[in-house]
């Protein structure tokens, strides 16, 4: 999940080592609809299958955000399993939690409920090996314990726990040991949220409650999107 141009689709392509999801650096959304697939997690090769879901970028416009949320809701309704982890993707060059990002996260929290934070992994993309030294100031600013991005996120949403944070490169993922190490950290972060939740998948109680209010006996349980499901 994330804003337009932050690298969601590229990250998924890197995980499965296939150019399955359309990607590109753009101020307008490249991903126009929700896509998903089941593949082996190949970077690194951990010998686990993963169900990954690519969602349209948020913050393109108010109208598009609302439209995309409705698309996600309809997709969520068709899934029968829960969520291992939500990956929130941000750009390393944006070191402040701006109002666009806050509004986007408010939408997710309102839709999924505050428990979804327990399954969140935060990823900052474009931390390429040849740019790492240049980006050290950004990394320090994001990690600042008082007014850094993650600290502000915790304060703004009153999180009782801090989501794991990963700095990621999608450059030369087939040959770069640096990129491989980045994605190993990502995989370990997903495992950490799984273990923190005692391997219980996130389920969208919002939809369940809505169903119960409408017709408690005739409607099935509805669960949310599985961004990473094994």
Short mmCIF file of C-alpha atoms in Angstrom, two decimals:
data_model
loop_
_atom_site.label_atom_id
_atom_site.label_comp_id
_atom_site.label_asym_id
_atom_site.label_seq_id
_atom_site.Cartn_x
_atom_site.Cartn_y
_atom_site.Cartn_z
CA UNK A 1 0.00 0.00 0.00
CA UNK A 2 1.21 3.52 -0.64
CA UNK A 3 1.15 6.73 -2.62
CA UNK A 4 1.64 7.15 -6.35
CA UNK A 5 5.21 6.64 -7.55
CA UNK A 6 6.66 5.23 -4.35
CA UNK A 7 7.66 1.88 -5.85
CA UNK A 8 4.99 -0.58 -4.71
CA UNK A 9 4.85 -2.52 -7.99
CA UNK A 10 8.65 -2.54 -8.39
CA UNK A 11 9.02 -3.97 -4.91
CA UNK A 12 6.60 -6.81 -5.67
CA UNK A 13 8.37 -7.54 -8.96
CA UNK A 14 11.66 -7.73 -7.07
CA UNK A 15 10.24 -10.14 -4.48
CA UNK A 16 9.05 -12.60 -7.13
CA UNK A 17 11.81 -11.74 -9.66
CA UNK A 18 9.27 -11.30 -12.44
CA UNK A 19 8.13 -8.12 -14.24
CA UNK A 20 4.53 -9.05 -13.49
CA UNK A 21 3.26 -5.72 -12.19
CA UNK A 22 3.53 -2.61 -14.34
CA UNK A 23 5.85 -0.09 -12.75
CA UNK A 24 7.49 3.25 -13.48
CA UNK A 25 8.42 6.53 -11.85
CA UNK A 26 5.54 8.85 -12.55
CA UNK A 27 3.45 11.57 -10.91
CA UNK A 28 0.34 9.73 -12.10
CA UNK A 29 -0.65 6.23 -11.13
CA UNK A 30 0.84 3.40 -13.20
CA UNK A 31 -1.21 0.77 -11.37
CA UNK A 32 -4.83 1.46 -12.28
CA UNK A 33 -6.42 -1.59 -10.72
CA UNK A 34 -5.75 -4.21 -8.06
CA UNK A 35 -3.60 -7.12 -9.18
CA UNK A 36 -2.51 -10.24 -7.35
CA UNK A 37 -0.65 -13.48 -7.84
CA UNK A 38 0.72 -16.47 -5.95
CA UNK A 39 4.43 -17.06 -6.47
CA UNK A 40 7.53 -18.26 -4.61
CA UNK A 41 9.30 -15.53 -2.63
CA UNK A 42 12.49 -15.52 -4.71
CA UNK A 43 14.45 -12.56 -3.30
CA UNK A 44 15.83 -14.05 -1.21
CA UNK A 45 14.90 -17.63 -2.00
CA UNK A 46 13.22 -18.61 1.27
CA UNK A 47 11.21 -21.51 -0.21
CA UNK A 48 7.86 -20.06 0.76
CA UNK A 49 4.89 -19.29 -1.43
CA UNK A 50 3.44 -15.81 -1.13
CA UNK A 51 0.16 -14.27 -2.23
CA UNK A 52 0.94 -10.67 -3.09
CA UNK A 53 -1.56 -7.93 -3.88
CA UNK A 54 -0.68 -4.73 -5.74
CA UNK A 55 -3.01 -1.80 -5.09
CA UNK A 56 -3.48 1.49 -6.99
CA UNK A 57 -1.42 4.40 -5.69
CA UNK A 58 -3.14 6.81 -3.33
CA UNK A 59 -2.98 10.62 -3.12
CA UNK A 60 -3.37 11.14 -6.85
CA UNK A 61 -6.55 13.13 -6.24
CA UNK A 62 -9.43 13.13 -3.78
CA UNK A 63 -11.76 11.56 -6.33
CA UNK A 64 -9.32 8.83 -7.29
CA UNK A 65 -8.52 8.01 -3.66
CA UNK A 66 -12.19 7.43 -2.87
CA UNK A 67 -12.63 5.41 -6.05
CA UNK A 68 -9.58 3.29 -5.26
CA UNK A 69 -10.78 2.61 -1.73
CA UNK A 70 -14.07 1.31 -3.15
CA UNK A 71 -12.11 -0.94 -5.51
CA UNK A 72 -10.11 -2.29 -2.59
CA UNK A 73 -13.28 -2.93 -0.56
CA UNK A 74 -14.79 -4.97 -3.38
CA UNK A 75 -11.55 -6.92 -3.74
CA UNK A 76 -11.35 -7.54 0.01
CA UNK A 77 -14.84 -9.00 -0.01
CA UNK A 78 -13.80 -11.72 -2.43
CA UNK A 79 -10.89 -13.00 -0.32
CA UNK A 80 -11.34 -15.89 2.05
CA UNK A 81 -8.11 -15.58 4.06
CA UNK A 82 -6.45 -13.05 6.30
CA UNK A 83 -3.36 -10.88 6.02
CA UNK A 84 0.15 -11.70 7.16
CA UNK A 85 1.52 -8.20 6.57
CA UNK A 86 0.65 -4.85 5.05
CA UNK A 87 3.69 -3.23 3.44
CA UNK A 88 3.39 0.57 3.52
CA UNK A 89 5.74 1.93 0.86
CA UNK A 90 7.23 5.43 1.06
CA UNK A 91 9.95 7.26 -0.88
CA UNK A 92 13.24 7.86 0.95
CA UNK A 93 13.35 11.38 -0.48
CA UNK A 94 10.20 12.36 1.44
CA UNK A 95 11.40 12.62 5.02
CA UNK A 96 8.28 14.18 6.53
CA UNK A 97 4.90 12.61 7.18
CA UNK A 98 2.90 15.12 5.14
CA UNK A 99 -0.86 15.68 5.13
CA UNK A 100 -1.32 13.57 1.98
CA UNK A 101 0.29 10.58 3.65
CA UNK A 102 -1.63 11.15 6.88
CA UNK A 103 -4.93 11.27 4.98
CA UNK A 104 -4.02 8.10 3.10
CA UNK A 105 -3.23 6.28 6.34
CA UNK A 106 -6.40 7.61 7.97
CA UNK A 107 -8.36 6.02 5.12
CA UNK A 108 -6.67 2.66 5.67
CA UNK A 109 -7.16 2.82 9.43
CA UNK A 110 -10.81 3.82 9.05
CA UNK A 111 -11.37 1.01 6.58
CA UNK A 112 -9.39 -1.73 8.32
CA UNK A 113 -9.53 -0.67 11.96
CA UNK A 114 -6.61 0.20 14.26
CA UNK A 115 -5.56 -3.45 14.59
CA UNK A 116 -4.13 -3.37 11.08
CA UNK A 117 -1.11 -1.45 12.44
CA UNK A 118 -0.04 -4.62 14.22
CA UNK A 119 0.59 -6.18 10.80
CA UNK A 120 2.36 -3.21 9.17
CA UNK A 121 5.89 -3.13 7.76
CA UNK A 122 7.17 0.30 6.68
CA UNK A 123 9.41 0.38 3.62
CA UNK A 124 11.40 3.30 2.23
CA UNK A 125 12.37 2.74 -1.40
CA UNK A 126 15.05 4.18 -3.71
CA UNK A 127 17.83 3.57 -1.18
CA UNK A 128 20.19 2.38 -3.91
CA UNK A 129 23.72 1.26 -3.15
CA UNK A 130 25.42 4.10 -5.04
CA UNK A 131 23.14 6.60 -3.26
CA UNK A 132 23.39 5.19 0.25
CA UNK A 133 26.04 7.63 1.53
CA UNK A 134 24.22 10.55 -0.06
CA UNK A 135 20.98 9.46 1.66
CA UNK A 136 22.42 9.00 5.15
CA UNK A 137 21.01 12.37 6.26
CA UNK A 138 17.55 11.32 5.08
CA UNK A 139 17.82 7.99 6.89
CA UNK A 140 18.86 9.75 10.11
CA UNK A 141 16.00 12.25 9.77
CA UNK A 142 13.47 9.47 9.23
CA UNK A 143 14.81 7.56 12.23
CA UNK A 144 14.99 10.53 14.62
CA UNK A 145 13.44 9.40 17.96
CA UNK A 146 11.71 12.76 18.53
CA UNK A 147 10.46 14.19 15.26
CA UNK A 148 11.45 11.58 12.69
CA UNK A 149 8.93 10.08 10.26
CA UNK A 150 8.36 6.91 12.28
CA UNK A 151 8.13 8.76 15.61
CA UNK A 152 5.56 11.20 14.20
CA UNK A 153 3.65 8.26 12.76
CA UNK A 154 3.57 6.61 16.19
CA UNK A 155 2.43 9.84 17.86
CA UNK A 156 -0.17 10.73 15.25
CA UNK A 157 -1.88 7.33 15.29
CA UNK A 158 -1.11 6.57 18.97
CA UNK A 159 0.52 3.26 18.12
CA UNK A 160 1.34 1.04 21.11
CA UNK A 161 4.10 -0.64 19.07
CA UNK A 162 6.53 0.54 16.41
CA UNK A 163 6.25 -1.18 13.02
CA UNK A 164 9.51 -2.57 11.63
CA UNK A 165 11.25 -0.27 9.13
CA UNK A 166 13.20 -1.40 6.05
CA UNK A 167 15.31 0.67 3.63
CA UNK A 168 15.08 -0.92 0.21
CA UNK A 169 16.69 -0.86 -3.24
CA UNK A 170 14.97 -2.19 -6.35
CA UNK A 171 18.08 -1.61 -8.46
CA UNK A 172 20.04 -4.55 -9.95
CA UNK A 173 18.19 -7.06 -7.81
CA UNK A 174 19.39 -10.03 -9.88
CA UNK A 175 23.09 -9.37 -9.31
CA UNK A 176 23.49 -6.99 -6.37
CA UNK A 177 24.32 -8.48 -2.98
CA UNK A 178 23.31 -5.15 -1.45
CA UNK A 179 19.81 -5.42 -2.92
CA UNK A 180 19.59 -9.03 -1.79
CA UNK A 181 20.44 -7.99 1.78
CA UNK A 182 17.74 -5.30 1.61
CA UNK A 183 15.12 -7.86 0.64
CA UNK A 184 16.33 -10.28 3.28
CA UNK A 185 15.61 -7.53 5.82
CA UNK A 186 12.16 -7.10 4.29
CA UNK A 187 11.42 -10.81 4.56
CA UNK A 188 12.65 -10.88 8.16
CA UNK A 189 10.41 -7.90 8.95
CA UNK A 190 7.40 -9.77 7.56
CA UNK A 191 8.33 -12.80 9.68
CA UNK A 192 8.64 -10.56 12.75
CA UNK A 193 5.09 -9.23 12.35
CA UNK A 194 3.83 -12.75 11.77
CA UNK A 195 5.50 -13.91 14.97
CA UNK A 196 4.36 -10.82 16.86
CA UNK A 197 0.80 -11.68 15.94
CA UNK A 198 1.47 -15.32 16.88
CA UNK A 199 0.94 -16.16 13.21
CA UNK A 200 -2.70 -15.09 13.45
CA UNK A 201 -3.74 -13.41 10.22
CA UNK A 202 -5.34 -9.98 10.22
CA UNK A 203 -9.04 -10.14 9.42
CA UNK A 204 -11.22 -7.19 8.64
CA UNK A 205 -13.72 -7.04 11.51
CA UNK A 206 -15.23 -3.90 9.96
CA UNK A 207 -16.83 -5.94 7.20
CA UNK A 208 -17.79 -8.71 9.58
CA UNK A 209 -19.58 -6.22 11.83
CA UNK A 210 -21.34 -4.65 8.85
CA UNK A 211 -22.49 -8.09 7.71
CA UNK A 212 -23.72 -8.96 11.18
CA UNK A 213 -25.75 -5.79 11.37
CA UNK A 214 -27.30 -6.42 7.96
CA UNK A 215 -28.02 -10.14 8.23
CA UNK A 216 -26.17 -12.10 10.91
CA UNK A 217 -27.37 -15.52 9.81
CA UNK A 218 -27.16 -15.47 6.03
CA UNK A 219 -23.94 -13.63 5.20
CA UNK A 220 -20.51 -15.31 5.29
CA UNK A 221 -17.47 -14.01 7.07
CA UNK A 222 -15.55 -11.52 4.95
CA UNK A 223 -11.83 -11.00 5.34
CA UNK A 224 -9.41 -8.39 4.05
CA UNK A 225 -6.74 -8.31 1.41
CA UNK A 226 -3.70 -10.47 1.96
CA UNK A 227 -0.73 -8.37 0.96
CA UNK A 228 1.63 -11.14 2.05
CA UNK A 229 0.00 -14.48 2.75
CA UNK A 230 1.74 -17.80 3.06
#
